[in-house]
Amino acid sequence: MDSMTHPSWKKHIPLIQSGYARDVLLKTRALRKTRTIFPEDGKVFYALDILPFDHVRVVILGQDPYHGEGQAHGLAFSVPQGITAPPSLKNIFKEITADCACPETRSTDLSDWAEQGVLLLNASLTVEKGKPGSHKTLGWHLLTDQIISELSVKRKNLVFMLWGAHAQSKKNLIQPDNHLVLTAPHPSPLSAYRGFLGCRHFSKANGYLKTHGVSPVIWA
């Protein structure tokens, strides 16, 4: 477990310190004996490995990892390079292009965002193949809620992007006076045209960061 996350998360997140996160991981390992679970074991905590706690600038919250073969790799909304962008990611790119006048073509692997301080966190860190929401009662939500809460309490001037009803249900974990909270419909094709497209969250995030003396994120 210690080798799967950056040490700073263990320092700041009590449920990692206590071994709770390890116990939930062990549950998924037991399930892998008879079921296909995404992402692969070594990528479950990738979002917390690639980005230290103190380097977070933006939080984008997803619900589940992708449940299709080869898609999930531990970062919300991201898929490995070479994998076709899922519909939600295509709409995210469409909004970035319109909002920031960025090129339309870019990598589907959002690791470069994470390296710039964007925490791409799913509420559930694992999922069973073909079964969205299958691990919502496994215990991950307690951990990821605490991550959001501890970032809100211990950091200042972060940007939280909450897309869709599930992400917005976490709004009460965030202290709005200390951070920028942006809400919009989910980028899924079922809801993107109800307000995600045109929300301008990416330029708003960069404007807020610059106002507080923080370098903007290069989105493309």
mmCIF file of C-alpha atoms in Angstrom, residues 31-130:
data_model
loop_
_atom_site.group_PDB
_atom_site.id
_atom_site.type_symbol
_atom_site.label_atom_id
_atom_site.label_comp_id
_atom_site.label_asym_id
_atom_site.label_seq_id
_atom_site.Cartn_x
_atom_site.Cartn_y
_atom_site.Cartn_z
ATOM 1 C CA LEU A 31 -12.870 -10.330 -5.747
ATOM 2 C CA ARG A 32 -10.285 -10.520 -8.542
ATOM 3 C CA LYS A 33 -10.015 -14.271 -7.984
ATOM 4 C CA THR A 34 -13.428 -14.808 -9.564
ATOM 5 C CA ARG A 35 -14.248 -11.525 -11.338
ATOM 6 C CA THR A 36 -12.639 -8.990 -13.642
ATOM 7 C CA ILE A 37 -11.991 -5.762 -11.765
ATOM 8 C CA PHE A 38 -10.834 -2.421 -13.201
ATOM 9 C CA PRO A 39 -8.365 -0.794 -13.032
ATOM 10 C CA GLU A 40 -5.572 -3.326 -12.594
ATOM 11 C CA ASP A 41 -4.314 -3.707 -9.025
ATOM 12 C CA GLY A 42 -1.227 -1.534 -9.520
ATOM 13 C CA LYS A 43 -3.289 1.399 -10.807
ATOM 14 C CA VAL A 44 -6.009 1.547 -8.127
ATOM 15 C CA PHE A 45 -4.302 4.436 -6.307
ATOM 16 C CA TYR A 46 -2.630 5.988 -9.351
ATOM 17 C CA ALA A 47 -4.306 9.388 -8.786
ATOM 18 C CA LEU A 48 -2.734 9.485 -5.304
ATOM 19 C CA ASP A 49 0.623 8.218 -6.535
ATOM 20 C CA ILE A 50 1.282 10.624 -9.378
ATOM 21 C CA LEU A 51 0.233 13.739 -7.420
ATOM 22 C CA PRO A 52 1.327 14.721 -3.861
ATOM 23 C CA PHE A 53 -1.268 16.148 -1.446
ATOM 24 C CA ASP A 54 0.450 19.544 -1.263
ATOM 25 C CA HIS A 55 0.623 19.915 -5.055
ATOM 26 C CA VAL A 56 -3.124 19.630 -5.721
ATOM 27 C CA ARG A 57 -4.540 22.722 -7.432
ATOM 28 C CA VAL A 58 -7.741 21.397 -9.032
ATOM 29 C CA VAL A 59 -10.007 18.481 -8.110
ATOM 30 C CA ILE A 60 -12.188 16.840 -10.767
ATOM 31 C CA LEU A 61 -14.469 14.221 -9.267
ATOM 32 C CA GLY A 62 -15.760 11.192 -11.154
ATOM 33 C CA GLN A 63 -18.088 8.431 -9.981
ATOM 34 C CA ASP A 64 -16.576 5.094 -11.130
ATOM 35 C CA PRO A 65 -13.613 3.970 -13.183
ATOM 36 C CA TYR A 66 -14.521 3.039 -16.742
ATOM 37 C CA HIS A 67 -15.887 -0.513 -16.779
ATOM 38 C CA GLY A 68 -14.784 -1.486 -20.292
ATOM 39 C CA GLU A 69 -11.689 -3.498 -21.185
ATOM 40 C CA GLY A 70 -8.477 -1.457 -21.334
ATOM 41 C CA GLN A 71 -10.030 1.878 -20.368
ATOM 42 C CA ALA A 72 -9.515 2.477 -16.628
ATOM 43 C CA HIS A 73 -6.040 3.337 -15.406
ATOM 44 C CA GLY A 74 -6.641 5.084 -12.110
ATOM 45 C CA LEU A 75 -7.474 8.636 -13.229
ATOM 46 C CA ALA A 76 -11.080 9.827 -13.483
ATOM 47 C CA PHE A 77 -12.252 10.462 -17.068
ATOM 48 C CA SER A 78 -8.837 9.448 -18.476
ATOM 49 C CA VAL A 79 -7.991 6.447 -20.644
ATOM 50 C CA PRO A 80 -4.539 5.241 -21.737
ATOM 51 C CA GLN A 81 -3.030 6.681 -24.898
ATOM 52 C CA GLY A 82 -4.200 4.693 -27.901
ATOM 53 C CA ILE A 83 -7.635 3.929 -26.416
ATOM 54 C CA THR A 84 -10.567 5.673 -28.098
ATOM 55 C CA ALA A 85 -11.872 8.541 -25.979
ATOM 56 C CA PRO A 86 -15.184 7.624 -24.300
ATOM 57 C CA PRO A 87 -18.122 9.970 -25.008
ATOM 58 C CA SER A 88 -17.733 11.944 -21.749
ATOM 59 C CA LEU A 89 -14.061 12.585 -22.442
ATOM 60 C CA LYS A 90 -14.877 13.674 -25.994
ATOM 61 C CA ASN A 91 -17.262 16.275 -24.571
ATOM 62 C CA ILE A 92 -14.636 17.433 -22.087
ATOM 63 C CA PHE A 93 -12.236 17.990 -24.971
ATOM 64 C CA LYS A 94 -14.973 19.763 -26.954
ATOM 65 C CA GLU A 95 -15.553 22.160 -24.058
ATOM 66 C CA ILE A 96 -11.823 22.811 -23.597
ATOM 67 C CA THR A 97 -11.473 23.611 -27.309
ATOM 68 C CA ALA A 98 -14.345 26.113 -27.167
ATOM 69 C CA ASP A 99 -13.400 27.567 -23.782
ATOM 70 C CA CYS A 100 -9.638 27.931 -24.142
ATOM 71 C CA ALA A 101 -9.149 28.032 -27.926
ATOM 72 C CA CYS A 102 -7.067 24.860 -27.565
ATOM 73 C CA PRO A 103 -6.313 22.313 -30.319
ATOM 74 C CA GLU A 104 -9.011 19.683 -30.776
ATOM 75 C CA THR A 105 -6.602 16.731 -30.865
ATOM 76 C CA ARG A 106 -4.769 15.700 -27.731
ATOM 77 C CA SER A 107 -3.833 12.637 -25.689
ATOM 78 C CA THR A 108 -6.642 10.703 -24.037
ATOM 79 C CA ASP A 109 -4.208 10.005 -21.165
ATOM 80 C CA LEU A 110 -4.699 12.854 -18.694
ATOM 81 C CA SER A 111 -1.567 12.082 -16.693
ATOM 82 C CA ASP A 112 -0.139 15.440 -17.760
ATOM 83 C CA TRP A 113 -3.032 17.145 -15.971
ATOM 84 C CA ALA A 114 -2.250 15.168 -12.827
ATOM 85 C CA GLU A 115 1.406 16.143 -13.065
ATOM 86 C CA GLN A 116 0.277 19.791 -13.122
ATOM 87 C CA GLY A 117 -1.798 19.414 -9.957
ATOM 88 C CA VAL A 118 -5.188 18.171 -11.162
ATOM 89 C CA LEU A 119 -6.531 15.409 -8.910
ATOM 90 C CA LEU A 120 -8.666 13.143 -11.098
ATOM 91 C CA LEU A 121 -10.466 11.280 -8.328
ATOM 92 C CA ASN A 122 -13.227 8.709 -8.706
ATOM 93 C CA ALA A 123 -15.568 8.285 -5.733
ATOM 94 C CA SER A 124 -15.146 4.498 -6.146
ATOM 95 C CA LEU A 125 -11.603 3.480 -7.000
ATOM 96 C CA THR A 126 -12.565 0.134 -8.538
ATOM 97 C CA VAL A 127 -15.442 -1.379 -10.519
ATOM 98 C CA GLU A 128 -16.428 -4.785 -11.877
ATOM 99 C CA LYS A 129 -16.231 -5.237 -15.639
ATOM 100 C CA GLY A 130 -19.465 -4.166 -17.316
#
